[in-house]
């Protein structure tokens, strides 16, 4: 078994389904940040 540190504990607690959920959440937050930055850039010009 791979030793993934804190991720290994998440897998033991929530199962392997936790990984795609975390990736989706991280991508969604990144998308919101980019949208927010884009809106502030358009308002300033």
mmCIF file of C-alpha atoms in Angstrom:
data_model
loop_
_atom_site.group_PDB
_atom_site.id
_atom_site.type_symbol
_atom_site.label_atom_id
_atom_site.label_comp_id
_atom_site.label_asym_id
_atom_site.label_seq_id
_atom_site.Cartn_x
_atom_site.Cartn_y
_atom_site.Cartn_z
ATOM 1 C CA UNK A 1 0.000 0.000 0.000
ATOM 2 C CA UNK A 2 1.180 3.509 -0.789
ATOM 3 C CA UNK A 3 2.183 5.785 2.054
ATOM 4 C CA UNK A 4 0.483 9.097 1.290
ATOM 5 C CA UNK A 5 0.712 10.761 4.687
ATOM 6 C CA UNK A 6 -2.448 12.709 5.614
ATOM 7 C CA UNK A 7 -4.214 11.510 2.461
ATOM 8 C CA UNK A 8 -3.825 7.920 3.669
ATOM 9 C CA UNK A 9 -5.849 8.775 6.773
ATOM 10 C CA UNK A 10 -8.577 10.323 4.631
ATOM 11 C CA UNK A 11 -8.772 7.194 2.483
ATOM 12 C CA UNK A 12 -9.094 5.000 5.566
ATOM 13 C CA UNK A 13 -11.854 7.237 6.942
ATOM 14 C CA UNK A 14 -13.890 8.113 3.842
ATOM 15 C CA UNK A 15 -12.747 5.497 1.313
ATOM 16 C CA UNK A 16 -11.090 6.028 -2.094
ATOM 17 C CA UNK A 17 -14.011 8.229 -3.195
ATOM 18 C CA UNK A 18 -12.525 11.057 -1.103
ATOM 19 C CA UNK A 19 -9.726 11.659 -3.643
ATOM 20 C CA UNK A 20 -11.895 12.742 -6.621
ATOM 21 C CA UNK A 21 -14.054 14.789 -4.249
ATOM 22 C CA UNK A 22 -10.973 16.635 -2.979
ATOM 23 C CA UNK A 23 -9.717 17.196 -6.541
ATOM 24 C CA UNK A 24 -13.117 18.535 -7.586
ATOM 25 C CA UNK A 25 -13.288 20.849 -4.567
ATOM 26 C CA UNK A 26 -9.768 22.172 -5.202
ATOM 27 C CA UNK A 27 -10.533 22.765 -8.886
ATOM 28 C CA UNK A 28 -13.813 24.502 -8.059
ATOM 29 C CA UNK A 29 -12.122 26.830 -5.562
ATOM 30 C CA UNK A 30 -9.402 27.608 -8.115
ATOM 31 C CA UNK A 31 -12.053 28.390 -10.732
ATOM 32 C CA UNK A 32 -13.843 30.757 -8.349
ATOM 33 C CA UNK A 33 -10.568 32.545 -7.602
ATOM 34 C CA UNK A 34 -9.869 33.003 -11.318
ATOM 35 C CA UNK A 35 -13.392 34.319 -11.915
ATOM 36 C CA UNK A 36 -13.053 36.748 -9.005
ATOM 37 C CA UNK A 37 -9.697 37.987 -10.320
ATOM 38 C CA UNK A 38 -11.146 38.380 -13.793
ATOM 39 C CA UNK A 39 -14.050 40.444 -12.499
ATOM 40 C CA UNK A 40 -11.824 42.793 -10.522
ATOM 41 C CA UNK A 41 -9.610 43.240 -13.588
ATOM 42 C CA UNK A 42 -12.565 44.172 -15.786
ATOM 43 C CA UNK A 43 -13.999 46.590 -13.225
ATOM 44 C CA UNK A 44 -10.706 48.420 -12.885
ATOM 45 C CA UNK A 45 -10.275 49.084 -16.599
#
